[in-house]
PDB file of C-alpha atoms in Angstrom:
ATOM      1  CA  UNK A   1     -12.231  84.601  12.438  1.00 40.00           C
ATOM      2  CA  UNK A   2     -11.017  82.234  15.010  1.00 39.00           C
ATOM      3  CA  UNK A   3     -11.799  78.452  14.860  1.00 37.00           C
ATOM      4  CA  UNK A   4     -11.042  76.163  17.658  1.00 38.00           C
ATOM      5  CA  UNK A   5     -10.404  72.876  16.691  1.00 37.00           C
ATOM      6  CA  UNK A   6     -11.020  69.938  19.637  1.00 38.00           C
ATOM      7  CA  UNK A   7      -8.473  67.161  18.642  1.00 37.00           C
ATOM      8  CA  UNK A   8     -10.693  64.700  20.501  1.00 36.00           C
ATOM      9  CA  UNK A   9     -13.292  65.372  17.889  1.00 33.00           C
ATOM     10  CA  UNK A  10     -11.491  63.893  14.754  1.00 34.00           C
ATOM     11  CA  UNK A  11     -13.110  62.114  12.001  1.00 34.00           C
ATOM     12  CA  UNK A  12     -11.510  59.084  11.319  1.00 37.00           C
ATOM     13  CA  UNK A  13     -10.441  58.306   7.565  1.00 39.00           C
ATOM     14  CA  UNK A  14     -11.310  54.981   7.923  1.00 39.00           C
ATOM     15  CA  UNK A  15     -15.075  55.863   9.264  1.00 43.00           C
ATOM     16  CA  UNK A  16     -17.507  52.981   8.474  1.00 45.00           C
ATOM     17  CA  UNK A  17     -19.743  55.747   6.887  1.00 53.00           C
ATOM     18  CA  UNK A  18     -17.515  55.885   3.613  1.00 78.00           C
ATOM     19  CA  UNK A  19     -15.125  52.740   4.487  1.00 92.00           C
ATOM     20  CA  UNK A  20     -14.755  50.243   1.386  1.00 96.00           C
ATOM     21  CA  UNK A  21     -14.373  47.594   3.900  1.00 95.00           C
ATOM     22  CA  UNK A  22     -17.579  48.003   5.261  1.00 95.00           C
ATOM     23  CA  UNK A  23     -19.111  47.886   1.602  1.00 97.00           C
ATOM     24  CA  UNK A  24     -16.936  44.891   0.488  1.00 97.00           C
ATOM     25  CA  UNK A  25     -17.867  42.860   4.084  1.00 97.00           C
ATOM     26  CA  UNK A  26     -21.323  43.558   3.645  1.00 97.00           C
ATOM     27  CA  UNK A  27     -21.118  42.208  -0.032  1.00 98.00           C
ATOM     28  CA  UNK A  28     -19.439  39.142   0.798  1.00 97.00           C
ATOM     29  CA  UNK A  29     -21.645  38.210   3.633  1.00 97.00           C
ATOM     30  CA  UNK A  30     -24.175  37.547   1.011  1.00 98.00           C
ATOM     31  CA  UNK A  31     -22.324  35.431  -1.321  1.00 98.00           C
ATOM     32  CA  UNK A  32     -24.297  32.317  -2.281  1.00 98.00           C
ATOM     33  CA  UNK A  33     -27.774  34.207  -1.886  1.00 98.00           C
ATOM     34  CA  UNK A  34     -30.237  33.305  -4.419  1.00 98.00           C
ATOM     35  CA  UNK A  35     -31.110  35.455  -7.481  1.00 98.00           C
ATOM     36  CA  UNK A  36     -34.689  36.465  -7.767  1.00 97.00           C
ATOM     37  CA  UNK A  37     -35.827  38.863 -10.671  1.00 97.00           C
ATOM     38  CA  UNK A  38     -37.089  41.926  -8.609  1.00 97.00           C
ATOM     39  CA  UNK A  39     -35.643  41.030  -5.060  1.00 97.00           C
ATOM     40  CA  UNK A  40     -33.945  43.362  -3.094  1.00 97.00           C
ATOM     41  CA  UNK A  41     -32.803  41.223   0.005  1.00 96.00           C
ATOM     42  CA  UNK A  42     -31.915  40.509   2.391  1.00 95.00           C
ATOM     43  CA  UNK A  43     -31.771  36.748   1.287  1.00 96.00           C
ATOM     44  CA  UNK A  44     -32.649  37.105  -2.213  1.00 98.00           C
ATOM     45  CA  UNK A  45     -31.628  39.433  -4.993  1.00 98.00           C
ATOM     46  CA  UNK A  46     -31.630  40.925  -8.743  1.00 98.00           C
ATOM     47  CA  UNK A  47     -28.474  42.601  -9.852  1.00 98.00           C
ATOM     48  CA  UNK A  48     -29.538  46.269  -9.076  1.00 98.00           C
ATOM     49  CA  UNK A  49     -31.041  45.046  -5.965  1.00 98.00           C
ATOM     50  CA  UNK A  50     -28.016  43.656  -4.636  1.00 98.00           C
ATOM     51  CA  UNK A  51     -26.071  46.907  -5.112  1.00 98.00           C
ATOM     52  CA  UNK A  52     -28.712  49.042  -3.767  1.00 98.00           C
ATOM     53  CA  UNK A  53     -29.008  46.878  -0.735  1.00 98.00           C
ATOM     54  CA  UNK A  54     -24.900  46.735  -0.183  1.00 98.00           C
ATOM     55  CA  UNK A  55     -24.534  50.513  -0.420  1.00 97.00           C
ATOM     56  CA  UNK A  56     -27.486  51.370   2.073  1.00 97.00           C
ATOM     57  CA  UNK A  57     -27.189  48.501   4.423  1.00 97.00           C
ATOM     58  CA  UNK A  58     -23.202  49.164   4.857  1.00 96.00           C
ATOM     59  CA  UNK A  59     -22.772  52.802   4.504  1.00 95.00           C
ATOM     60  CA  UNK A  60     -26.234  54.306   4.758  1.00 95.00           C
ATOM     61  CA  UNK A  61     -26.051  55.394   1.128  1.00 95.00           C
ATOM     62  CA  UNK A  62     -29.233  55.292  -1.006  1.00 97.00           C
ATOM     63  CA  UNK A  63     -29.065  54.649  -4.775  1.00 97.00           C
ATOM     64  CA  UNK A  64     -31.662  54.102  -7.271  1.00 97.00           C
ATOM     65  CA  UNK A  65     -33.431  51.022  -7.787  1.00 97.00           C
ATOM     66  CA  UNK A  66     -32.742  49.590 -11.302  1.00 98.00           C
ATOM     67  CA  UNK A  67     -29.458  49.351 -13.173  1.00 98.00           C
ATOM     68  CA  UNK A  68     -30.568  51.762 -15.680  1.00 98.00           C
ATOM     69  CA  UNK A  69     -31.236  54.443 -13.118  1.00 98.00           C
ATOM     70  CA  UNK A  70     -28.014  53.469 -11.214  1.00 98.00           C
ATOM     71  CA  UNK A  71     -26.158  54.272 -14.208  1.00 98.00           C
ATOM     72  CA  UNK A  72     -28.106  57.573 -14.996  1.00 97.00           C
ATOM     73  CA  UNK A  73     -27.853  58.839 -11.460  1.00 97.00           C
ATOM     74  CA  UNK A  74     -24.301  58.167 -10.397  1.00 97.00           C
ATOM     75  CA  UNK A  75     -21.163  59.937 -11.333  1.00 97.00           C
ATOM     76  CA  UNK A  76     -19.186  58.197 -14.269  1.00 98.00           C
ATOM     77  CA  UNK A  77     -15.802  57.173 -14.064  1.00 97.00           C
ATOM     78  CA  UNK A  78     -13.408  55.703 -16.926  1.00 97.00           C
ATOM     79  CA  UNK A  79     -12.133  52.176 -17.149  1.00 95.00           C
ATOM     80  CA  UNK A  80      -8.894  53.472 -16.381  1.00 96.00           C
ATOM     81  CA  UNK A  81     -10.085  55.405 -13.363  1.00 96.00           C
ATOM     82  CA  UNK A  82     -12.191  52.657 -11.583  1.00 97.00           C
ATOM     83  CA  UNK A  83     -11.768  51.943  -8.003  1.00 97.00           C
ATOM     84  CA  UNK A  84     -12.916  49.150  -5.559  1.00 97.00           C
ATOM     85  CA  UNK A  85     -16.740  49.625  -4.683  1.00 97.00           C
ATOM     86  CA  UNK A  86     -17.426  51.345  -8.176  1.00 97.00           C
ATOM     87  CA  UNK A  87     -20.315  49.887  -9.970  1.00 98.00           C
ATOM     88  CA  UNK A  88     -19.733  48.048 -13.583  1.00 98.00           C
ATOM     89  CA  UNK A  89     -22.514  48.268 -15.984  1.00 98.00           C
ATOM     90  CA  UNK A  90     -23.516  45.798 -18.856  1.00 98.00           C
ATOM     91  CA  UNK A  91     -26.026  45.663 -21.555  1.00 97.00           C
ATOM     92  CA  UNK A  92     -26.136  46.609 -25.309  1.00 96.00           C
ATOM     93  CA  UNK A  93     -25.564  50.257 -24.820  1.00 96.00           C
ATOM     94  CA  UNK A  94     -25.296  52.902 -21.925  1.00 96.00           C
ATOM     95  CA  UNK A  95     -29.096  53.452 -22.977  1.00 97.00           C
ATOM     96  CA  UNK A  96     -29.964  49.739 -22.710  1.00 97.00           C
ATOM     97  CA  UNK A  97     -28.472  48.630 -19.377  1.00 98.00           C
ATOM     98  CA  UNK A  98     -29.399  45.026 -18.312  1.00 97.00           C
ATOM     99  CA  UNK A  99     -26.912  44.342 -15.459  1.00 98.00           C
ATOM    100  CA  UNK A 100     -24.732  45.702 -12.842  1.00 98.00           C
ATOM    101  CA  UNK A 101     -22.005  44.510 -10.462  1.00 98.00           C
ATOM    102  CA  UNK A 102     -19.688  45.987  -7.573  1.00 98.00           C
ATOM    103  CA  UNK A 103     -15.992  46.236  -8.998  1.00 98.00           C
ATOM    104  CA  UNK A 104     -13.929  44.604  -6.046  1.00 97.00           C
ATOM    105  CA  UNK A 105     -10.439  44.779  -7.729  1.00 96.00           C
ATOM    106  CA  UNK A 106      -7.998  42.986  -9.714  1.00 96.00           C
ATOM    107  CA  UNK A 107     -10.661  42.622 -12.944  1.00 96.00           C
ATOM    108  CA  UNK A 108     -13.378  41.127 -10.540  1.00 97.00           C
ATOM    109  CA  UNK A 109     -16.810  41.957  -9.283  1.00 98.00           C
ATOM    110  CA  UNK A 110     -19.580  40.922  -6.820  1.00 98.00           C
ATOM    111  CA  UNK A 111     -22.862  40.634  -8.610  1.00 98.00           C
ATOM    112  CA  UNK A 112     -26.354  38.805  -8.457  1.00 98.00           C
ATOM    113  CA  UNK A 113     -27.153  36.982 -11.597  1.00 96.00           C
ATOM    114  CA  UNK A 114     -28.475  33.544 -12.514  1.00 95.00           C
ATOM    115  CA  UNK A 115     -26.132  31.545 -10.437  1.00 95.00           C
ATOM    116  CA  UNK A 116     -26.689  33.914  -7.340  1.00 97.00           C
ATOM    117  CA  UNK A 117     -24.300  36.200  -5.577  1.00 98.00           C
ATOM    118  CA  UNK A 118     -20.952  35.418  -6.702  1.00 98.00           C
ATOM    119  CA  UNK A 119     -17.562  36.756  -7.566  1.00 98.00           C
ATOM    120  CA  UNK A 120     -16.641  36.510 -11.301  1.00 96.00           C
ATOM    121  CA  UNK A 121     -14.525  38.435 -13.823  1.00 97.00           C
ATOM    122  CA  UNK A 122     -15.712  41.804 -15.167  1.00 97.00           C
ATOM    123  CA  UNK A 123     -14.800  40.751 -18.615  1.00 94.00           C
ATOM    124  CA  UNK A 124     -16.292  37.324 -18.946  1.00 90.00           C
ATOM    125  CA  UNK A 125     -17.458  36.491 -22.430  1.00 90.00           C
ATOM    126  CA  UNK A 126     -21.016  36.368 -21.542  1.00 89.00           C
ATOM    127  CA  UNK A 127     -20.775  40.289 -20.341  1.00 90.00           C
ATOM    128  CA  UNK A 128     -20.530  43.545 -22.572  1.00 96.00           C
ATOM    129  CA  UNK A 129     -19.226  46.232 -20.385  1.00 97.00           C
ATOM    130  CA  UNK A 130     -20.684  49.623 -21.145  1.00 97.00           C
ATOM    131  CA  UNK A 131     -19.553  51.841 -18.404  1.00 97.00           C
ATOM    132  CA  UNK A 132     -18.378  52.481 -14.882  1.00 98.00           C
ATOM    133  CA  UNK A 133     -19.761  54.924 -12.041  1.00 98.00           C
ATOM    134  CA  UNK A 134     -18.967  55.748  -8.547  1.00 97.00           C
ATOM    135  CA  UNK A 135     -22.008  56.184  -6.391  1.00 95.00           C
ATOM    136  CA  UNK A 136     -19.866  57.537  -3.394  1.00 93.00           C
ATOM    137  CA  UNK A 137     -16.049  58.179  -2.726  1.00 92.00           C
ATOM    138  CA  UNK A 138     -14.884  55.348  -0.224  1.00 93.00           C
ATOM    139  CA  UNK A 139     -11.841  55.481   1.853  1.00 92.00           C
ATOM    140  CA  UNK A 140      -9.630  52.044   1.311  1.00 86.00           C
TER     141      UNK A 140
END
């Protein structure tokens, strides 16, 4: 079998369809947005509404609505393998997740919580990390 490849039809590794830069840009655009329980954007968010919105708006990736559903239905990764754009989950246990944020590197995340959409440390004293997941493989 012979397959012809047209060099002008290359797919860029940095295509917006899977680019971390696109995800981060969308997330940062909403810094300061108000927290409202149950809100899914574009001007107010709860934690999982924010992560769902960012992935859908930036790269057309649909993820489940709640933090628990996002954890249950995305590929788990270990703390040692976390990458920018992965999701970080908090709560009492892996079966009792109450919060989610998006990892942005250097031990920080963007999340929507009582202070609104903010950048903060993943390992802040008020959070108990219970797991990590990768909703999609992103290019960097």
